[in-house]
PDB file of C-alpha atoms in Angstrom:
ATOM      1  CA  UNK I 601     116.573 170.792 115.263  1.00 39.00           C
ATOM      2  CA  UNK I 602     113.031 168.934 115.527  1.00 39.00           C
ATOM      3  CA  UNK I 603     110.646 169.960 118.105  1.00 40.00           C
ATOM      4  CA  UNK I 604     109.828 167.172 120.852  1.00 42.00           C
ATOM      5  CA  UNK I 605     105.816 166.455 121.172  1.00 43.00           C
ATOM      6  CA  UNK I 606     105.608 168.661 123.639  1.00 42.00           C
ATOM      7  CA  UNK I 607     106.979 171.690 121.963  1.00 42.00           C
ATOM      8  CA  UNK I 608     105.227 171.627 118.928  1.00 43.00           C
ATOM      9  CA  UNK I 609     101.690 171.404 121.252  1.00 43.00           C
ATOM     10  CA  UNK I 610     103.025 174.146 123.414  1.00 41.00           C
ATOM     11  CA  UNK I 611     103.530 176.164 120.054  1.00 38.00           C
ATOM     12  CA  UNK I 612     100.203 175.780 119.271  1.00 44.00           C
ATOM     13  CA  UNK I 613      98.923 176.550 122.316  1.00 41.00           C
ATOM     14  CA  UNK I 614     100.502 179.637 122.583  1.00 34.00           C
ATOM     15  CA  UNK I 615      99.822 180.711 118.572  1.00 39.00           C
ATOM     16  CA  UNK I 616      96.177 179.954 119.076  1.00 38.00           C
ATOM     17  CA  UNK I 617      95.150 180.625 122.649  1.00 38.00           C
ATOM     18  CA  UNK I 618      93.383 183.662 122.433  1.00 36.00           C
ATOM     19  CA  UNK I 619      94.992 186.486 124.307  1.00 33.00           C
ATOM     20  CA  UNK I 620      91.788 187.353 127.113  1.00 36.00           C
ATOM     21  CA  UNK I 621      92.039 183.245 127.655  1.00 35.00           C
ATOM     22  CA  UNK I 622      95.770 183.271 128.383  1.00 36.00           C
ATOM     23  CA  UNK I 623      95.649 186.201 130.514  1.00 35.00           C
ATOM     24  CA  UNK I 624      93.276 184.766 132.752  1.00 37.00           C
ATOM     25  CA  UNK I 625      94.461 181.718 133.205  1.00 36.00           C
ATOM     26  CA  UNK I 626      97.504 183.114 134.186  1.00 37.00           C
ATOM     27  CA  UNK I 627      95.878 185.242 136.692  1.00 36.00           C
ATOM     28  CA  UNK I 628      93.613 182.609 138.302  1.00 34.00           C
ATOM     29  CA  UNK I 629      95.285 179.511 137.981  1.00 37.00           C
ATOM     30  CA  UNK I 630      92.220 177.878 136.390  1.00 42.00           C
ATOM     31  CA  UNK I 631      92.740 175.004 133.931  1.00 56.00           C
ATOM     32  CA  UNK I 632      92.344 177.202 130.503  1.00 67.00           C
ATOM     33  CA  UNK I 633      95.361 175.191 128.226  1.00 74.00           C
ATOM     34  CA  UNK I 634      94.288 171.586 129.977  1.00 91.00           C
ATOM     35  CA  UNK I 635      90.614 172.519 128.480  1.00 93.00           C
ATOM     36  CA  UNK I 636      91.836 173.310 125.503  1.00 94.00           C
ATOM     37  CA  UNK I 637      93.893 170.749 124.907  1.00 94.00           C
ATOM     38  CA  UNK I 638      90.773 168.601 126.139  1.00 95.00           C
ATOM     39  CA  UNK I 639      89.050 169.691 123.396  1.00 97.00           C
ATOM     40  CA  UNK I 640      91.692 169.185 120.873  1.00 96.00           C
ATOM     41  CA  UNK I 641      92.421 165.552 121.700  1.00 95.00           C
ATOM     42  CA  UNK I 642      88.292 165.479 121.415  1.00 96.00           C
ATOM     43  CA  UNK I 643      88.414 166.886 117.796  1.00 97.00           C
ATOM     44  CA  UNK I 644      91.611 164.593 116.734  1.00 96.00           C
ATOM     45  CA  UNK I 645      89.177 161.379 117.626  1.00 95.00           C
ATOM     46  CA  UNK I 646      86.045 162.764 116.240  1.00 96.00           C
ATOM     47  CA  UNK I 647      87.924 163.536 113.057  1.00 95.00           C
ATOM     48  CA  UNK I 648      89.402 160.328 112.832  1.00 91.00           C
ATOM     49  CA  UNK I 649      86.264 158.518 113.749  1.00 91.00           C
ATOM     50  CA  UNK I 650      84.233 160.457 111.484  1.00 92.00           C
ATOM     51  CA  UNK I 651      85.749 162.138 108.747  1.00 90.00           C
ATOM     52  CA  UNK I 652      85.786 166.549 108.093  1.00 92.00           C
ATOM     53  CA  UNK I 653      81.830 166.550 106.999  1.00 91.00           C
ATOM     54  CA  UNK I 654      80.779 164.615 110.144  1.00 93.00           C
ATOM     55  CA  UNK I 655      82.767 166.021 112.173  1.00 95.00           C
ATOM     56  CA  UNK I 656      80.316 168.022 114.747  1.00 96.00           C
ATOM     57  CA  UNK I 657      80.766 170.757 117.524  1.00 96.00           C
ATOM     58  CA  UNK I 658      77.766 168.525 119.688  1.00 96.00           C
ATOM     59  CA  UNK I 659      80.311 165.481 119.193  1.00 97.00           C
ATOM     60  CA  UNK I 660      83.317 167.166 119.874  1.00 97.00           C
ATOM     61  CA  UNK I 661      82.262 168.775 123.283  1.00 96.00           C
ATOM     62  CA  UNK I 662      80.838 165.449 124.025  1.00 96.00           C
ATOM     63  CA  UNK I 663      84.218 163.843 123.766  1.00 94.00           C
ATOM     64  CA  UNK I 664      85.871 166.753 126.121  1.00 95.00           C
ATOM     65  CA  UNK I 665      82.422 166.638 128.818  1.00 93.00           C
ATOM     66  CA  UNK I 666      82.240 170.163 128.532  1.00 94.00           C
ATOM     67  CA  UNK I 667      78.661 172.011 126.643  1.00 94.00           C
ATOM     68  CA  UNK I 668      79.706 172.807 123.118  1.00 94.00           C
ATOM     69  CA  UNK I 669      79.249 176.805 123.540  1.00 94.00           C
ATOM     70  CA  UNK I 670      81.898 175.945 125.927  1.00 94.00           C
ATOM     71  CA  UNK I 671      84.372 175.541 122.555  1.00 96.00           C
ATOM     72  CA  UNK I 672      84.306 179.445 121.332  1.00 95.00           C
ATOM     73  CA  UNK I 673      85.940 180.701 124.407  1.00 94.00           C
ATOM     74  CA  UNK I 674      89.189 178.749 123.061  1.00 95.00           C
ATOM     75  CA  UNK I 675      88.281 178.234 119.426  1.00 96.00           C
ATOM     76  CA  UNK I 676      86.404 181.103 117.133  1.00 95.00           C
ATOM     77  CA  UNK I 677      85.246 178.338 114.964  1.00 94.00           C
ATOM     78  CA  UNK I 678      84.792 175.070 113.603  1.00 95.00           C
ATOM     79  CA  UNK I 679      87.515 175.935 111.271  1.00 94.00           C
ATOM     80  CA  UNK I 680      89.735 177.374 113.279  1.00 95.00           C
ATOM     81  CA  UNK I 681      89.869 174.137 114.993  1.00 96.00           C
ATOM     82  CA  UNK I 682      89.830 171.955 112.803  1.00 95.00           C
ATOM     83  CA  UNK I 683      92.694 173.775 111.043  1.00 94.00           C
ATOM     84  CA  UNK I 684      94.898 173.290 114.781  1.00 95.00           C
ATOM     85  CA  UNK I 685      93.950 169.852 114.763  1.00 95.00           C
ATOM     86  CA  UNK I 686      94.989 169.356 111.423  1.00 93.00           C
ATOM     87  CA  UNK I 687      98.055 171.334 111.613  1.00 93.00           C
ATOM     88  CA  UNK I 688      99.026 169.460 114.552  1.00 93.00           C
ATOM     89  CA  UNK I 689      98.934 165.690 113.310  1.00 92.00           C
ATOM     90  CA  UNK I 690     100.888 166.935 110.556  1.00 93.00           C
ATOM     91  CA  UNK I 691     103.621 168.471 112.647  1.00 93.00           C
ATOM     92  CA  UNK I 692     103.954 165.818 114.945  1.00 92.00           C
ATOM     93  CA  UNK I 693     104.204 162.829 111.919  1.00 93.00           C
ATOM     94  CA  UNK I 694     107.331 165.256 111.206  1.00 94.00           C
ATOM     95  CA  UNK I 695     108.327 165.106 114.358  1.00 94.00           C
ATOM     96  CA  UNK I 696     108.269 161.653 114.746  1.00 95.00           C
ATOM     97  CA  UNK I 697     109.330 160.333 111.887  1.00 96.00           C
ATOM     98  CA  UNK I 698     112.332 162.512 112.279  1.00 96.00           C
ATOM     99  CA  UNK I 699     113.595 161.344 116.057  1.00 96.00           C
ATOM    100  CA  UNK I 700     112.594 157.599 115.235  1.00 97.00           C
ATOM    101  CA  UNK I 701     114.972 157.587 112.051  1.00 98.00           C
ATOM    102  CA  UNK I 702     117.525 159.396 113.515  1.00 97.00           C
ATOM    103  CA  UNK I 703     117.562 156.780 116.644  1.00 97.00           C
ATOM    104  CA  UNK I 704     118.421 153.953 113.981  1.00 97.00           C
ATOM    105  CA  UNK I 705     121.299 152.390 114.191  1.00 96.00           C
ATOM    106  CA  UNK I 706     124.189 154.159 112.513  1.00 93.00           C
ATOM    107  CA  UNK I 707     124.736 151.012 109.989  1.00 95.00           C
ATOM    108  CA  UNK I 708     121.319 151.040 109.167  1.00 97.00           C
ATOM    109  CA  UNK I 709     121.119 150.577 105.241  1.00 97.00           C
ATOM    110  CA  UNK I 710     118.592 153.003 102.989  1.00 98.00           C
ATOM    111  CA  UNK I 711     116.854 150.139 102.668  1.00 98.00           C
ATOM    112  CA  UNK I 712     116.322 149.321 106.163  1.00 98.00           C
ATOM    113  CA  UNK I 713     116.001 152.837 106.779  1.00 98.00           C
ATOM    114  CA  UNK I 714     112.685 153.029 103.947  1.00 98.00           C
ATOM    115  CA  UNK I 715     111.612 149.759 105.653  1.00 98.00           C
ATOM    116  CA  UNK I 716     111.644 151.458 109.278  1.00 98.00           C
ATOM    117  CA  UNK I 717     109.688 154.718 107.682  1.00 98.00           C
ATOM    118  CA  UNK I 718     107.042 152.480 106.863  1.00 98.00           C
ATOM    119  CA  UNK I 719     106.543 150.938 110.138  1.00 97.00           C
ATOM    120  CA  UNK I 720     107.053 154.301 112.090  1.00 96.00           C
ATOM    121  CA  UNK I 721     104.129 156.031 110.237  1.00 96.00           C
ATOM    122  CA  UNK I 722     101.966 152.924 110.644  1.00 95.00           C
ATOM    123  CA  UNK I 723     102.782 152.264 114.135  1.00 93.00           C
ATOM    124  CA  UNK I 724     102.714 156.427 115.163  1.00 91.00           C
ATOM    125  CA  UNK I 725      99.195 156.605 113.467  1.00 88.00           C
ATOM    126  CA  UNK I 726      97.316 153.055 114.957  1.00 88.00           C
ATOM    127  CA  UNK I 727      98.802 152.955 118.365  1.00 82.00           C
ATOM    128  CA  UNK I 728      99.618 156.572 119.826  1.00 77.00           C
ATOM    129  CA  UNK I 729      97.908 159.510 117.621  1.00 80.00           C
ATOM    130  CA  UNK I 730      94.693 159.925 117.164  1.00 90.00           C
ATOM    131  CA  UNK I 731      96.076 163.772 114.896  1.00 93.00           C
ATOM    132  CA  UNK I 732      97.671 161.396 112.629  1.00 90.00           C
ATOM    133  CA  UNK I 733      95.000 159.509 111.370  1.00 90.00           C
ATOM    134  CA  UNK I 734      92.795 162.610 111.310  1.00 92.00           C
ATOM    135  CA  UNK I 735      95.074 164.727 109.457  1.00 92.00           C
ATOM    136  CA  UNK I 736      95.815 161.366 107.178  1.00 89.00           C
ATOM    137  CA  UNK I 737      92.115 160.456 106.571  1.00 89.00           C
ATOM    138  CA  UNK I 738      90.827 164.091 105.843  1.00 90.00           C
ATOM    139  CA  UNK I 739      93.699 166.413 104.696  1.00 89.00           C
ATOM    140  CA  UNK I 740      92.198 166.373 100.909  1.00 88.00           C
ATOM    141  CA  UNK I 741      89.018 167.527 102.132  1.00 88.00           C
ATOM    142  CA  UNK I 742      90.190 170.671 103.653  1.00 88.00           C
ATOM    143  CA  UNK I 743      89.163 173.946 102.101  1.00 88.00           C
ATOM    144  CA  UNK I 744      91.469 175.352  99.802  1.00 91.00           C
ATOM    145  CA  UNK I 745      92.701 178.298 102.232  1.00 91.00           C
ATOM    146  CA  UNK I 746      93.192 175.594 104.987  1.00 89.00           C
ATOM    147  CA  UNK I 747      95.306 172.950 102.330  1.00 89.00           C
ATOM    148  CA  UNK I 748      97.099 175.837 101.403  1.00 91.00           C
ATOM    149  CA  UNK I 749      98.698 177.168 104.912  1.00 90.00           C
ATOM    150  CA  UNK I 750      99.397 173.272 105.532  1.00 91.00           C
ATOM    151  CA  UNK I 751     101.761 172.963 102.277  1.00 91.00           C
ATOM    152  CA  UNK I 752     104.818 174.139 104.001  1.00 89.00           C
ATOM    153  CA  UNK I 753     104.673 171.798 106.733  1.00 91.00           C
ATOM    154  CA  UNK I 754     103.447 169.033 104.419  1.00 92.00           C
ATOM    155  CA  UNK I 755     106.423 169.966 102.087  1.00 94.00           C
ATOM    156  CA  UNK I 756     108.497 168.586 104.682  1.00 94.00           C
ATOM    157  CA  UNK I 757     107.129 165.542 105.168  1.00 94.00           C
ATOM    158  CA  UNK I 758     107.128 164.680 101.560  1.00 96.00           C
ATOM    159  CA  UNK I 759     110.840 165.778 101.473  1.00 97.00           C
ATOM    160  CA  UNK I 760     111.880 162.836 103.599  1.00 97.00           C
ATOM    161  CA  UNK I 761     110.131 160.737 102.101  1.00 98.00           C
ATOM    162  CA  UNK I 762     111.706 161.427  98.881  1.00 98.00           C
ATOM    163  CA  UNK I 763     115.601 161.485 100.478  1.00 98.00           C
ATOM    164  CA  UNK I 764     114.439 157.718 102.006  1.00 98.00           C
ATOM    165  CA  UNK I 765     113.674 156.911  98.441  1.00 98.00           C
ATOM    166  CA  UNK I 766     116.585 158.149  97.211  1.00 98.00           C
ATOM    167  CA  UNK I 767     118.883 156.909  99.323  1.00 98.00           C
ATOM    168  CA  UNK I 768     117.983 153.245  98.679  1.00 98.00           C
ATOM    169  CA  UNK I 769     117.959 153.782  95.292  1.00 97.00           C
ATOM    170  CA  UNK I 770     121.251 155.787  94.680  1.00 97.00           C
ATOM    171  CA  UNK I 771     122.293 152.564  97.402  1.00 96.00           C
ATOM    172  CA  UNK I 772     121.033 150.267  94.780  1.00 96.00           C
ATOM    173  CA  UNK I 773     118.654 148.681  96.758  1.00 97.00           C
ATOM    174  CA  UNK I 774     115.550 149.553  94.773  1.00 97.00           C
ATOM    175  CA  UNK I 775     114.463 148.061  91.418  1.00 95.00           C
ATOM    176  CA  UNK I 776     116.041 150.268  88.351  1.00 94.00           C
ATOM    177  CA  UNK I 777     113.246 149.943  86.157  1.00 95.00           C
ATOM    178  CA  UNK I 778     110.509 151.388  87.970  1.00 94.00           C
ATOM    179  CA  UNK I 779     110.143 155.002  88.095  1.00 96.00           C
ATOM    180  CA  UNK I 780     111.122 156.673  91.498  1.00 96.00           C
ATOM    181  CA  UNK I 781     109.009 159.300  91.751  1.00 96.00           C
ATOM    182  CA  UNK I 782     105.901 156.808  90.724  1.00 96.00           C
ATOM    183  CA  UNK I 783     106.979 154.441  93.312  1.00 95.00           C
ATOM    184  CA  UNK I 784     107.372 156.901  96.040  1.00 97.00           C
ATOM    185  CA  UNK I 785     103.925 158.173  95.922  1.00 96.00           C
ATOM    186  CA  UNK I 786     102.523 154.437  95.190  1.00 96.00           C
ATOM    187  CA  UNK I 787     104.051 153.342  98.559  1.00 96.00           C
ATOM    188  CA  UNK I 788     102.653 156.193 100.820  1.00 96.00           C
ATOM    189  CA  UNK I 789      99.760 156.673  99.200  1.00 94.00           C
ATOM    190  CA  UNK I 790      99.136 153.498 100.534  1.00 94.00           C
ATOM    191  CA  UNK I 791     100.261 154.205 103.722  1.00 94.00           C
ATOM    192  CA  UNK I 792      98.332 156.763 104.185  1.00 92.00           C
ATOM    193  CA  UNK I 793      95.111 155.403 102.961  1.00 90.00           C
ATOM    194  CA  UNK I 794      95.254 152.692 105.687  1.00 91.00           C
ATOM    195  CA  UNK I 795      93.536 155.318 107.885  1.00 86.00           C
ATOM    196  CA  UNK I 796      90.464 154.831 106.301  1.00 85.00           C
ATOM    197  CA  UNK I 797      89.929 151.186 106.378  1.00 89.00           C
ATOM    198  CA  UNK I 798      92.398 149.624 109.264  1.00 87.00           C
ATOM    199  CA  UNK I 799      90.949 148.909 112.558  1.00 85.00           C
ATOM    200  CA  UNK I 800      91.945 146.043 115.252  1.00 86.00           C
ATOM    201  CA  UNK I 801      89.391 143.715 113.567  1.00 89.00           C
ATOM    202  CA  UNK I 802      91.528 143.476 110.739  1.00 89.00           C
ATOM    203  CA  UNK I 803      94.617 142.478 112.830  1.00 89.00           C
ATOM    204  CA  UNK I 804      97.520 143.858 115.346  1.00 93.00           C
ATOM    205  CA  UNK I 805      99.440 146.786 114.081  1.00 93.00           C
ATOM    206  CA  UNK I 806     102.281 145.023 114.332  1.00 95.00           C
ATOM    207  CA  UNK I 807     100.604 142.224 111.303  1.00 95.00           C
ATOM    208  CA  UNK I 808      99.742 145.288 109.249  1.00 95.00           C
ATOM    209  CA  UNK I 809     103.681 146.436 109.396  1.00 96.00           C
ATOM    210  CA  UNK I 810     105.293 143.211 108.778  1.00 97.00           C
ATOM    211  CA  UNK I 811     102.390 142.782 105.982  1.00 96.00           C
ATOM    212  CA  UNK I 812     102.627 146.151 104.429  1.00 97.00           C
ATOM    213  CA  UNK I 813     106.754 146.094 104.453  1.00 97.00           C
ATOM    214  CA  UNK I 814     106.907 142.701 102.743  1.00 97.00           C
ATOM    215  CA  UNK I 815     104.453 144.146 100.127  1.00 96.00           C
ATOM    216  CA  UNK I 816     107.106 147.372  99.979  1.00 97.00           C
ATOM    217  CA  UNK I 817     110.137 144.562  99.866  1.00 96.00           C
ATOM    218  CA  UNK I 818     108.473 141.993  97.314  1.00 96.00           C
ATOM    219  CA  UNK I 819     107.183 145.250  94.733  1.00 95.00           C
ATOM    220  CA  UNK I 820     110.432 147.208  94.509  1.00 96.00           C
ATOM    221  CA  UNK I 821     113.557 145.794  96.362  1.00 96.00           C
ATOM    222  CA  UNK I 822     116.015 145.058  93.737  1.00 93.00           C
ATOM    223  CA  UNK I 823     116.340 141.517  92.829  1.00 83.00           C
TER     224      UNK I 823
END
């Protein structure tokens, strides 16, 4: 079964926290997990604002008001997190994208069902995660070592997406003589590119769905 939002952040917190921080919270009552998950909603829009390389320690504890030595008594590095960040907008798109499909109606078509994915991950990333877009926008510019304790989770996203491709076109709803597997990667490539060069200047989320599922429809719907 999926994890909710707020069991896959309580996961982290308790993989990550670092054992002297959880103790004494406990044993104070002061707000140790709320900071720390201050500073992780800091890093998420830092990252998405401005990219893995620009992505400071001075900016980050900015974003969370607290003095950036502040950081290492939740977080033993830059990397380490970065990595939670990361990790984190990764899970949750899997989270999401999970619970939304499975909420469709049950006579939803493949079609309709592709058509929905597209609008979930566009309308997850612009208006409710920050993670999203910064584990969209940087992901490929992870170190190796990072990428590489990421693939399982990122297995799973690409999974769906290939059953949602499937679906439609075992349904015959999809174009027979375009390749699949091509296709599939064309189509979220794009989607996931969007993090880069989207803002509200450009238009309302909701214009960027409708305009990005008509280009989906138009290029491989069958005629």
């Amino acid at each position: 079964m999926a994890m909710s939002h707020s069991q896959v952040l309580t996961y982290r917190k308790i993989r990550f926290m670092p054992t002297s921080v959880a103790k004494k919270t406990k044993q104070t009552g002061r707000t140790g997990p709320d900071t720390r998950q201050r500073i992780l909603d800091a890093t998420a829009r830092v990252l998405s604002e401005n990219g893995y390389a620009g992505t400071k320690l001075s900016a980050i504890a900015e974003h969370a008001q607290l003095q950036a030595p502040a950081i290492y008594h939740y977080f033993a590095s830059r990397e380490v997190l970065i990595e939670e960040t990361m990790w984190t907008g990764l899970a949750q798109m899997n989270v999401v994208m999970r619970e939304r499909l499975a909420a469709l109606p049950e006579d939803a078509d493949p079609f309709q069902r592709l058509l929905s994915a597209v609008e979930i991950h566009l309308t997850y990333m612009f208006s409710t995660s920050d993670y999203a877009v910064a584990y969209l926008r940087n992901h490929a510019q992870l170190p190796p070592d990072i990428r590489e304790r990421q693939a399982q989770e990122a297995t799973k996203l690409a999974v769906l997406w290939r059953e949602l491709f499937q679906a439609a076109a075992a349904g015959g709803y999809i174009r027979k003589d375009l390749d699949l597997t091509m296709m599939r990667l064309s189509v979220v490539s794009s989607l996931n590119i969007t993090s880069e060069w989207w803002t509200p200047r450009h238009g309302t989320v909701s214009e960027l769905v409708a305009m990005t599922q008509e280009m989906v429809r138009s290029a491989i719907a069958a005629r």
